[in-house]
Amino acid sequence: MGTIDRIAEPWGTRTPYGTGEPWPVRVDTRLDDGLTEADVDAWFQSATILHSNGDGLDIAVKDGRIVGVRGRATDRVNHGRLGPKDLFGYQANNSADRLTSPLVRRDGRLVETGWETAMSMVADRTEELLKERGPSSIGFYTTGQLFLEEYYTLALIAHGGIGTNHVDGNTRLCTATAAAALKESFGSDGQPGSYTDVDHADVIALYGHNVAETQTVLWSRILDRLAGPNPPRILCVDPRRTPVAEAATVHLAPRPGTNVALMNALLHEIVANDWVDHAYVDQHAVGFDELAKQVASCDVDWAAEICDVPADDLRAAARLLGQAERLLSTVLQGFYQSHQATAAAVQVNNVNLLRGMLGKPGCGILQMNGQPTAQNTRECGADGDLPGFRNWANDEQVKDLARVWNVEPAQIPHYSEPTHLMQMMRYVEDGSIRFLYVSGTNPAVSLPELGRIRDVLSQERLFLVVQDIFLSETAQLADVVLPAATWGEKTGTFTNADRTVHLSEKAVDPPGQARPDLDIFLDYARRLDLRDKDGEPLVTWSDPEGAFEGWKACSAGRPCDYSGLTYSKLRGGSGIQWPCNDEHPDGTERIYVDGEFWSAPSYCESYGKDLVTGAPVEPVEYKAMNPDGKAVIKAAEYLPPHEPPSAEFPYLLTTGRTLYHFHTRTKTGRVPQLQAAAPDVWIEMSAEDSAVHGWDEGDLLRVSTARGGVEARLRVSGIRRSTLFLPFHYGYWDTPGGSGPAERGRAANELTITDWDPCSKQPLFKSAAARVERISVADGPSRAPTTTASRPVAGASVPETRGGAAAAVLERLE
Ligand SMILES: Nc1nc2c(c(=O)[nH]1)N[C@H]1C(S)=C(S)[C@@H](COP(=O)(O)OP(=O)(O)OC[C@H]3O[C@@H](n4cnc5c(=O)[nH]c(N)nc54)[C@H](O)[C@@H]3O)O[C@H]1N2
Ligand SMILES: Nc1nc2c(c(=O)[nH]1)N[C@H]1C(S)=C(S)[C@@H](COP(=O)(O)OP(=O)(O)OC[C@H]3O[C@@H](n4cnc5c(=O)[nH]c(N)nc54)[C@H](O)[C@@H]3O)O[C@H]1N2
Ligand SMILES: [Mo]
C-alpha cells in the first residue's frame, strides 16, 4: 500500500503474472485532497466513462457531492485499477460552470429559461416540420457517452415514432468501422475476444491502436504480463513511437494511409509459408481462395515500398503472427479513420481466421471501441443500425422489430441503410434536414473541416437543439440548449469493448435544473404524443429500469441478448458479458467458440458490402456465397490515399489523442491535474525532418492543408519521417468555459478533409496532405507530455511531466 503520482506514472505499480494465471488485484483510490476513506458517507457502483475499457469503480460521496473514486477489486475488467482520466476526471462533474438551466436563443443571444418553454419550442418545431416537410426533415445526432436506456429510448422515438431514417451517433467517427468489419467477417457486430485473452496470448498484435494512452488499464494488464514469466511478444503498427511501440518485439511505422498494403503483405507471407490452419478454414469459413489470389502478388518488397517500412521488418512481423500459438489482435483508429478503413480492419480478422485462432483462451480479436458506451449506441440502433443488430435489408427482421414496438413495419424506415452522419450534414447544408437534435457530442470541434461545419450548423433555417452538460462550442451555435445530468447523477447501464455490461448508479443529484438525458427524451416523446398501432403510448416506460426491461425484450434471441440480466444481478459484483440469457445465465466470455458464426442469411445483421465501393451485397448473392453461416474471408486490393502529398503539401498529417485528455476536453480541460499535464496543442515532427528545416523543440509552427491552418509548438518526437501529428483535443475556445476564442487557431479539424471510408462511412482523420512553416523561434520547449508518444527525442531538455502531490493516488496491492 502506498501513494504514487499517477500523472508521472500513468500505469501505476507493476503486478507481474504468468501465462494463464489470474491477474493480481490492485485497488486504486483517489479522494479529494485531505479526505480519507473514513470520511466518505457512501459509495455507489459504476464504471469508467472516459474510454471504452469499462473499468469497474465506486463513486465516493460526502455531503451530497462526489469526492472521489475507487476501483472495484471484484470487477473482471480491471481488478481494481483505474487510469489517470478516471482517477481525476470526476472533478468535472463538480465544475462551477455546468449548465443548470435550459437556454433559448432570443435576438441572437442564448438566455436562460425554464423546461416548459424550452421543451415546448423543441416539440412544436418538430411537429411543424413533420406537417410541412415530413420525417426526413428531422435528424438526430447522438453519442457514445450516454447510457443504454437512453439510446434505446431515442432509437424508438426516432425510428419507430417519428419515422426518420436520419439517426446517427458520433460512433460514426469512432467505431463505425469496428462494427462494419465485424459484420463483413462474421455477419454481425459483437466482439469475438475477451480481455482475459491478454492473460493467455503469446503474441499480441496492435494495429493503429495506442492502447497505452487510450485504454490505460488494459495496457497495465499487458505490462504486467510483459513483466512476468513467459511474456507475450508484441507487434505494433503505428507511425509514431508510442509506449506500445517502445514495448514491441516488432514495430512497423508505416506511412499513414497504407494499412491495406501492409496487411496484404503480412497475409501474403502467412499464405506463402503455409501458416494456415486449413482444417479450420475449410470447416468454418468461405473465401480463402479469393484471398490467396488477391495477396499472391503482394510480397513484402512491394509493401515495403508503399508503406516505407523495411522488408525485413515486415517478414519479422509475419513470422510473429504465423508462428504464434495464441494470437490476440486489436485494432483502432489508425486503421478505422483511414480511407480503406473497413478493408484494412477486415484483413486483421482474416489473419486470425487463417490461423484458426478464435474462440479459445488467448485467441481473440478486439475490433476496439473508443467511447465508454459506443457499444450500446450500436446495439440499440441509435447510430445507423436497427436495434438488436437487426438487418434493415431483411423484411422478416424489420417485422420482428415492429412486433416488439407494436407498430406497422412500414412505420420503421428501411428503404435503405440509416443515413450516415456525413450525409446528414450534407442534408443540413442543402436544407432538406431542418431540425437537428444533438446529444452528448461536440461536432463543432470533432467533425472534419470545421470551417464548413460551423457554417452548416449556424444556418438560420436550421433549428439546432444541443443537449450537453457544458456550454460547448456546439451549444453556443444552438437555438435551444438542454442541460443534462451525467454519469454519477443518473442510473443506467453501459457496455464496454469486450461485451461487459456494467450498472452505473446515481450517486448525487444533478446541478440546478439539469435532468437525465432519459428524462429529457421521455418528455419529448410525451409532448409529441407518440403512439403505437393500437393508439397506446409508444414509449411504455418512465424510468431507467423500465427502459432496460424494454431493451431486454428487444434484444432477446439476437446476438446481443440481455434477457438474462437484471439491475439486481449487476449489483454488487463484477460486470457481466453478453449474451446473457437462459442458456448462458452468467454471461459469455467468448463467442464463436465452436466456429459457428452469427452469419446465417436469416440471422445476420448485414449481407455485407463491397469493400471498395460500399455497395450493399444483395441478399441472393449473400445466400449463394454463404448459405450455412460461416465466417467470410474477404479480400481487398490496396488503393492509395485520396490526398497524397504534393509539392505544395509535402507532409502527411495525422491526428489523435494523448493520455491525459478526452476528446474536446469539455471534462478533462476542467480537471487541474489533467489540464496541467497537457495544457496546449503541439505538433510532432521527426528529428530528421526538423533538422532539415533547422527547427528546434518549442518553435512555433503553422501547419496548413487545403482547408485551413493551425499554429502549434514543435515537439521533436519519435514519429516517422515526413509525417506530422496533431492532438485533436484543443478546440476553438482557449479554456473550456472561457469567454473568448483562443489566441491562435488550434483545432486539428480545421485541417482535416470531408471524406470517408466507402464501407463504414467513417470520416478520415488520419491522413491529410500538409505543409508546415515556422512562425517564430522557441522561447522554451512545447508543453506536450513526456510520458507518452509525445516523449521528446533523447537529449532534448524538456521538463518531465509530473503531477506532484496534487496527483497522489493510493494503490493497495492484495
Ligand atoms: N486518453 C484518451 N483515451 C481515450 C480517448 C481520448 O480522447 N483520450 N478517446 C477514446 C475514444 S472515443 C477512442 S475512439 C479511442 C481511440 O484510441 P486510439 O485509436 O488508440 O487513439 P488515436 O490516437 O486516435 O490513434 C491511435 C494511433 O493511430 C496511429 N495512426 C495514425 N495514422 C495511422 C495509420 O495510417 N496507420 C496506422 N497503423 N496507425 C496510424 C497514431 O499514431 C496513433 O498513435 O480512445 C479512447 N480512449
Ligand atoms: N481530428 C480528429 N478528430 C476526431 C478524432 C480524431 O482522432 N482526430 N476522433 C473522433 C472520435 S473517435 C470521436 S469519439 C469524436 C469525439 O467527439 P465528441 O463526441 O464531439 O467529443 P466530446 O468532447 O466527447 O463531446 C461529448 C460532449 O458531450 C457532453 N457530455 C458529456 N457527458 C454527457 C451526458 O451525460 N449527457 C449529455 N447530454 N452530454 C454529455 C460533453 O460535455 C461534450 O460536449 O471525435 C472524433 N474526431
Ligand atoms: Mo472515439
PDB file of C-alpha atoms and ligand atoms in Angstrom, residues 170 173-175 333 337 369-371 657 663, ligand 3:
ATOM      1  CA  ASN A 170     -20.605  10.165 -33.132  1.00  0.00           C
ATOM      2  CA  LEU A 173     -16.398   8.996 -36.205  1.00  0.00           C
ATOM      3  CA  CYS A 174     -15.286   6.405 -33.719  1.00  0.00           C
ATOM      4  CA  THR A 175     -16.110   2.751 -34.195  1.00  0.00           C
ATOM      5  CA  GLN A 333      -8.273   4.471 -35.081  1.00  0.00           C
ATOM      6  CA  GLN A 337     -10.047   6.626 -39.588  1.00  0.00           C
ATOM      7  CA  ASN A 369     -14.382   0.611 -29.261  1.00  0.00           C
ATOM      8  CA  GLY A 370     -13.368   4.078 -28.184  1.00  0.00           C
ATOM      9  CA  GLN A 371     -16.138   5.675 -26.220  1.00  0.00           C
ATOM     10  CA  ARG A 657      -5.079  11.576 -28.733  1.00  0.00           C
ATOM     11  CA  HIS A 663     -11.752  14.456 -26.897  1.00  0.00           C
TER      12      HIS A 663
HETATM   13 MO    MO B   3     -13.947   7.552 -30.497  1.00  0.00          MO
END
